[in-house]
Structures are given as C-alpha cells and as structure tokens.
PDB file of C-alpha atoms and ligand atoms in Angstrom:
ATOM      1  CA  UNK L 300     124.422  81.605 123.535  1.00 77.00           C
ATOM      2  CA  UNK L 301     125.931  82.841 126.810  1.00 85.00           C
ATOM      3  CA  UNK L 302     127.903  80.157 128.265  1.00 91.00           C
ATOM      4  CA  UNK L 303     125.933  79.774 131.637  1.00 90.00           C
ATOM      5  CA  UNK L 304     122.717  79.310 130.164  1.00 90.00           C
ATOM      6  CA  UNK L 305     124.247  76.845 127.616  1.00 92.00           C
ATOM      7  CA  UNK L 306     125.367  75.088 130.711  1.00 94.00           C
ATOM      8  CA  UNK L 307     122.656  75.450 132.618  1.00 92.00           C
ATOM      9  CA  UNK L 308     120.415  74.588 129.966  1.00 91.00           C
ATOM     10  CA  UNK L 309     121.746  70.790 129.710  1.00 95.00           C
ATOM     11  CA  UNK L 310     118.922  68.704 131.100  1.00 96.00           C
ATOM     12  CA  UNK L 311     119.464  64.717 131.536  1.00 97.00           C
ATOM     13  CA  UNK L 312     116.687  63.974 133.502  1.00 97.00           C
ATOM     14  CA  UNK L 313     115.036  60.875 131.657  1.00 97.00           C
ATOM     15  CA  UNK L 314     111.909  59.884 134.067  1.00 97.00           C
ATOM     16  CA  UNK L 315     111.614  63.939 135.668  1.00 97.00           C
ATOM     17  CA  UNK L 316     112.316  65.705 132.201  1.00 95.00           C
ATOM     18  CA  UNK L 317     112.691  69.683 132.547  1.00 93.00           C
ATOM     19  CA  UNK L 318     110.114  70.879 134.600  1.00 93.00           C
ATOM     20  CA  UNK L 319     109.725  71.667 138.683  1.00 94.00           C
ATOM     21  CA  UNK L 320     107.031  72.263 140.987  1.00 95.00           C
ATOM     22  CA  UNK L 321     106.631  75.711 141.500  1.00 95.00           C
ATOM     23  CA  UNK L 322     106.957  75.134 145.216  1.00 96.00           C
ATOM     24  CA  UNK L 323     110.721  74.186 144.485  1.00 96.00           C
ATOM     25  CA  UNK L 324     111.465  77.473 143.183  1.00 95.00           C
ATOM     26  CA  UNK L 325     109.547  79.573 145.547  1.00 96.00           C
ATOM     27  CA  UNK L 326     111.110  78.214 148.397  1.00 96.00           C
ATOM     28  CA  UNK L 327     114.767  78.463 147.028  1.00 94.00           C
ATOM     29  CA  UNK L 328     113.762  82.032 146.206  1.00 92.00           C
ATOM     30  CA  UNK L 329     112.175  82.700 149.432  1.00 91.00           C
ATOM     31  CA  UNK L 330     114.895  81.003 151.761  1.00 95.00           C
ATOM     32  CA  UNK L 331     117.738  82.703 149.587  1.00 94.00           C
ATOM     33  CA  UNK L 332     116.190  85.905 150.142  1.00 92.00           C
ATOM     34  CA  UNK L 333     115.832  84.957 154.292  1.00 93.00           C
ATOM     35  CA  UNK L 334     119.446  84.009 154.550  1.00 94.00           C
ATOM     36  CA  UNK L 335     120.592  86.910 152.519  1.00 94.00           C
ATOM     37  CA  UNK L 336     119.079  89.466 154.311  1.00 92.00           C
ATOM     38  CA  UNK L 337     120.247  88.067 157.568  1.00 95.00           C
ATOM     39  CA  UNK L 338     123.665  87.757 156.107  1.00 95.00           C
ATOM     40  CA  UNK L 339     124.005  90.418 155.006  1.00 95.00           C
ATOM     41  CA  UNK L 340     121.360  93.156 155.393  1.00 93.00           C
ATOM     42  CA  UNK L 341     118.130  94.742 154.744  1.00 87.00           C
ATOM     43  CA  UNK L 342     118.797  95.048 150.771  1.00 90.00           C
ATOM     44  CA  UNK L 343     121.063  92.476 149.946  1.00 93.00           C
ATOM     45  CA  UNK L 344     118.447  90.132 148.601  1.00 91.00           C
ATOM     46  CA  UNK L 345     116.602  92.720 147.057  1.00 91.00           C
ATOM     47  CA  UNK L 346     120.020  93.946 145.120  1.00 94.00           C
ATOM     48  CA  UNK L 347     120.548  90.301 144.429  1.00 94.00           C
ATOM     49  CA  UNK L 348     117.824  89.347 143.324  1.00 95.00           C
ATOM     50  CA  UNK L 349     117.155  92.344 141.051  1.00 95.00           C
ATOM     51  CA  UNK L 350     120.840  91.651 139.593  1.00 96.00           C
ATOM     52  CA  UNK L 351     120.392  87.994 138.980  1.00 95.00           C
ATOM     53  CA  UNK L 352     117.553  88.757 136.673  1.00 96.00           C
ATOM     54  CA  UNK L 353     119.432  91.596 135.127  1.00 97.00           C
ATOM     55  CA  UNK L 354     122.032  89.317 134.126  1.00 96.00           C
ATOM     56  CA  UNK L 355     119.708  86.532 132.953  1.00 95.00           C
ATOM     57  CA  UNK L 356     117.532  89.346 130.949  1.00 96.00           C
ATOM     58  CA  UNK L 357     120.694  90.401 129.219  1.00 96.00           C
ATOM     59  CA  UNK L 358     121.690  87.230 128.449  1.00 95.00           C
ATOM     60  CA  UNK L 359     118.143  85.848 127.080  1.00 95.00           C
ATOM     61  CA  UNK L 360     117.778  89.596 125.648  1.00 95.00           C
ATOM     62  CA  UNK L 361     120.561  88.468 123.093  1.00 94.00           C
ATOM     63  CA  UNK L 362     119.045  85.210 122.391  1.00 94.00           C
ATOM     64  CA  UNK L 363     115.668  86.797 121.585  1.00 96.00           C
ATOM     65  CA  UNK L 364     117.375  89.922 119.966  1.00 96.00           C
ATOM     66  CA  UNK L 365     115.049  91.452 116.981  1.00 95.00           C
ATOM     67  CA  UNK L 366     115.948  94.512 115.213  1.00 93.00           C
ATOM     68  CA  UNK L 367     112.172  95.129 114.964  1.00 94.00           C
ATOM     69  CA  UNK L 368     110.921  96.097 118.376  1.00 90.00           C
ATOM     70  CA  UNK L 369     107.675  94.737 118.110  1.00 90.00           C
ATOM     71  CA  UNK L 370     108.783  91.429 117.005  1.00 96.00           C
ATOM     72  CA  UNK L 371     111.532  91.158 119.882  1.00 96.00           C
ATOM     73  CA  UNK L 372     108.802  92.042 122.615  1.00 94.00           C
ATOM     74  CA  UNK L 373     106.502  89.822 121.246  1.00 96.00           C
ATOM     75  CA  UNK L 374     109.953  87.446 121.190  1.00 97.00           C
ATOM     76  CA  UNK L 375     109.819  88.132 125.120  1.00 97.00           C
ATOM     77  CA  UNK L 376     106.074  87.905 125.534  1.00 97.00           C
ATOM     78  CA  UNK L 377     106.447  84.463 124.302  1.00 97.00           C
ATOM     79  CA  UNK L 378     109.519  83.252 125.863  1.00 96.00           C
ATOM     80  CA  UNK L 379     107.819  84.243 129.544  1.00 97.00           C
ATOM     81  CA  UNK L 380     105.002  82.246 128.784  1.00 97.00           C
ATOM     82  CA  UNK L 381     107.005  79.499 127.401  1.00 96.00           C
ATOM     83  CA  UNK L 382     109.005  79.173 130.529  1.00 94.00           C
ATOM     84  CA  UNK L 383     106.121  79.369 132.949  1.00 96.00           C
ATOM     85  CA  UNK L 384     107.468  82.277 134.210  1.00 96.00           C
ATOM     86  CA  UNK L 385     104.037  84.438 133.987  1.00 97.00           C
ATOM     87  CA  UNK L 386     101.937  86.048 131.670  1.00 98.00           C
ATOM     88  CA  UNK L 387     103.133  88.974 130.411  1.00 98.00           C
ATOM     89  CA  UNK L 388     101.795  92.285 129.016  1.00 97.00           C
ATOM     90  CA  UNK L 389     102.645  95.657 128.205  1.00 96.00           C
ATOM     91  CA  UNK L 390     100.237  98.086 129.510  1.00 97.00           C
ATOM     92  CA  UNK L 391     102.194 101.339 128.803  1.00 96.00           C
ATOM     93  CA  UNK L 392     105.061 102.574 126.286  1.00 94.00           C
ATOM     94  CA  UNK L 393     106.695 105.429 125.373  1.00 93.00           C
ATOM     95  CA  UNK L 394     109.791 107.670 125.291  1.00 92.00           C
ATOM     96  CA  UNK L 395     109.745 107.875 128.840  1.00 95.00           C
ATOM     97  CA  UNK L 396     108.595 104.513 130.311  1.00 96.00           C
ATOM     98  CA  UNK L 397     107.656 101.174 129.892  1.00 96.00           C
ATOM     99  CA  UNK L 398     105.502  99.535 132.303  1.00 97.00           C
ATOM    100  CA  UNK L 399     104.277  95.854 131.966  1.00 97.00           C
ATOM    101  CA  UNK L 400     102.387  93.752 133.713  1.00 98.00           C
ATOM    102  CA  UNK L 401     103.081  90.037 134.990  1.00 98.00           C
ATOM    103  CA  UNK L 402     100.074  87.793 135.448  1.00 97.00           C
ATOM    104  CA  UNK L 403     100.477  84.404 137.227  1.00 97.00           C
ATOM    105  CA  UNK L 404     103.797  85.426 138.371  1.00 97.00           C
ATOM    106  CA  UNK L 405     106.327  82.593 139.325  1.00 97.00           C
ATOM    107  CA  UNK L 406     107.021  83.955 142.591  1.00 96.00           C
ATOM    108  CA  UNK L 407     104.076  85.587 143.886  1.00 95.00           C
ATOM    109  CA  UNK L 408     101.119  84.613 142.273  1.00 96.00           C
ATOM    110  CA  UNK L 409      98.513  83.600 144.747  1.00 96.00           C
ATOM    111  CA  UNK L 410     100.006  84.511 147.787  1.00 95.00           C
ATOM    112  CA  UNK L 411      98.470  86.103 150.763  1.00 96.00           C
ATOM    113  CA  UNK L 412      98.767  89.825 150.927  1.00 97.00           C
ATOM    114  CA  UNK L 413     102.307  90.026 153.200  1.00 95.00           C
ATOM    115  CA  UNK L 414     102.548  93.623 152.785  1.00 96.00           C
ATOM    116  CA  UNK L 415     105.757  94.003 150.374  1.00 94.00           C
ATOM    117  CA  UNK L 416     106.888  93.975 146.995  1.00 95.00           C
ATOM    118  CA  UNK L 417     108.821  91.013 146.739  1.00 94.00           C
ATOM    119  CA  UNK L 418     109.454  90.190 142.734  1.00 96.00           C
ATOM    120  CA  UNK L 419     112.830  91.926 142.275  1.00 96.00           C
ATOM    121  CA  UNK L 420     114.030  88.523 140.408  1.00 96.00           C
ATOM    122  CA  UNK L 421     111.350  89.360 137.724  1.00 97.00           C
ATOM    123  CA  UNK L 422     111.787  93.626 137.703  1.00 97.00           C
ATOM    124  CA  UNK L 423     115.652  92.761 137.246  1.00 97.00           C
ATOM    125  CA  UNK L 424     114.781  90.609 134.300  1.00 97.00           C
ATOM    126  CA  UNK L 425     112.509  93.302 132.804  1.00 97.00           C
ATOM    127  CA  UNK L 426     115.087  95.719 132.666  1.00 97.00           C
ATOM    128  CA  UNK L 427     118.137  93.244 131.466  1.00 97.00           C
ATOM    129  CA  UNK L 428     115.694  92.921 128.562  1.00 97.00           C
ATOM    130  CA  UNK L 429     115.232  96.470 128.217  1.00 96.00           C
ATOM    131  CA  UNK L 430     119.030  97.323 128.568  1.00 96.00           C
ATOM    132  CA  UNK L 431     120.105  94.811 126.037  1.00 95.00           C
ATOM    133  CA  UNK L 432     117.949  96.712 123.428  1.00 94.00           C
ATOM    134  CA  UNK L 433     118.270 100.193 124.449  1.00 94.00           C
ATOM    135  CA  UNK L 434     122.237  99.338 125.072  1.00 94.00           C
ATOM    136  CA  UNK L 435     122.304 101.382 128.129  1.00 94.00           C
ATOM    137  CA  UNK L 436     121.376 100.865 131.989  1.00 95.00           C
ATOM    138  CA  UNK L 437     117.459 101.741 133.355  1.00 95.00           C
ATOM    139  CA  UNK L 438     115.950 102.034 136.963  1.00 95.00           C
ATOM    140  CA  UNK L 439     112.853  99.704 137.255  1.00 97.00           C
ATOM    141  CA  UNK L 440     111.052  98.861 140.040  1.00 96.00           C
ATOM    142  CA  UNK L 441     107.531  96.743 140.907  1.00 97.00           C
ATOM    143  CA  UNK L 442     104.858  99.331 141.257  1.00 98.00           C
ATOM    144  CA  UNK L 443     102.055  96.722 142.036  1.00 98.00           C
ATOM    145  CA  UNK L 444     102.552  92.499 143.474  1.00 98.00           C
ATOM    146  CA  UNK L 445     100.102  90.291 144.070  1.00 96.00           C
ATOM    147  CA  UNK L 446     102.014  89.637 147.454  1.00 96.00           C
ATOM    148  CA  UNK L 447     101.063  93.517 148.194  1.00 97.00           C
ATOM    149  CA  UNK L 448      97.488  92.490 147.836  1.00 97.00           C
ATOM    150  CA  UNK L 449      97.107  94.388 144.372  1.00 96.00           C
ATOM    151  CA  UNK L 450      96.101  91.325 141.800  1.00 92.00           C
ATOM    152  CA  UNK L 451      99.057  91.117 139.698  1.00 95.00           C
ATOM    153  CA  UNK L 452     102.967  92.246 139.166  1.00 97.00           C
ATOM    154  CA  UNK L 453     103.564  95.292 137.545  1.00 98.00           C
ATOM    155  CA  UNK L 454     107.134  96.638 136.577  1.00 98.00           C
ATOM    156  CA  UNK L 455     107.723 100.066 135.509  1.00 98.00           C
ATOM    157  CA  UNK L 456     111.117 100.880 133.141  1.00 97.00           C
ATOM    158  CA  UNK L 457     111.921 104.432 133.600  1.00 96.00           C
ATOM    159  CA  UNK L 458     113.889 104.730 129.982  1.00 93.00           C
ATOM    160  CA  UNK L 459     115.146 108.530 130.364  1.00 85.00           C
TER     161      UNK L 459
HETATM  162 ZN1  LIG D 751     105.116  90.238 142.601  1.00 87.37          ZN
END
C-alpha cells in the first residue's frame, strides 16, 4: 500500500470511529476550492482538485488491481460504495471511451442547480483508476453534475 494512504488510513478515534458528516467534507472541498481560486486563479482548484483524485485513483487503482477487467471494475464499483463516496455505474465502454455515472455523489449530490460542473475531485479519481490499468495518461472530464441541474455525475474517459 502507498505510504500516504497507509498513513492516512490510521484511525484512533474510539467514541467517533471512521466516519464524517458529509457536511465536513463538502465544506473543506468547497472552501479549498474558494481560497484556491482566489489564490491563485480561475483553474487552480479545478487542476487541483482533478489531480488530487488522480493521485488517490492511482494509488487505490493498485490496491484494487485485477488482471481481469471485469473483476477490477467491479473491485472499484464496490470500493466507491464502500467508502460512501457514490454509487457508481458504467453506462458506456469501449475502445474509445468510458463513461460512468456517479449517483449520490459525495460532493454534489442534492445540491441546488449553481450552474457548473464542480466534481473534478471525483473525474480525477476516475481517470487515476483508468490510468493505473491502461498504464498510460487519459483526458476525462464531467459531462453531466447534479450541481448543473442534470440528476447525477457523469464522467467520460476519452481512452485514445
Ligand atoms: Zn457532480
């Protein structure tokens, strides 16, 4: 296991155990990407936040590594769930794409319609999971958010 998440992964919490209110990580998400954007520019949070995920994809990629693709994606499926993180389904796969769909997402599920896109944590971790297995770098990007007022989070691989 990757170092930082066998650090991070060390819980001694005896009366709280492992789990947080999901208003704990939206606002650290929310107020990150604030502060980062006024820090440092339009992007920043979005490159961030999108590399974050990368990194932790790659990372759990590895951990839930199967030389069988279905049983690693179902390895993933799983794992999302597991960790609250949504509910996650492929909707389209083939040579040229992959493009999945994120129900009950951690950051955005249930929000009012602001307009944007805003789940570039969860696209980034998408595509760490894709580039550990296809051992080479892909574009993704959220082609649907619940924040955009369209129902769910959708993330589209572009594997050419
Ligand atoms: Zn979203």
């Amino acid at each position: 296991m990757e170092e930082i998440i066998k650090q991070i992964s060390k819980v001694k919490r005896e009366k709280l155990g492992t789990e947080i209110p999901i208003l704990v990580f939206r606002a650290l998400r929310h107020y990150t990407d604030i502060y980062a954007t006024d820090l440092l520019g339009e992007n920043a949070a979005h490159i961030l936040f999108i590399n974050a995920g990368k990194s932790l994809g790659k990372a759990l990629g590895r951990e839930l590594y199967d030389t069988d693709l279905s049983k690693y994606l179902e390895n993933i499926v799983k794992f999302i769930e597991e960790e609250k993180i949504g509910l996650l389904k492929i909707t389209h796969f083939d040579d040229e794409k992959l493009v999945v769909q994120l129900d009950e997402c951690i950051t955005c599920a249930g929000m009012d319609n602001i307009g944007k896109r805003i789940c570039f944590f969860e696209v980034g971790l998408v595509a760490g999971f894709v580039e550990n297995y296809l051992g080479k770098k892909v574009i993704a990007q959220e082609t649907k958010c619940n924040a955009n007022g369209e129902e769910t989070c959708e993330v589209t691989v572009n594997l050419k």
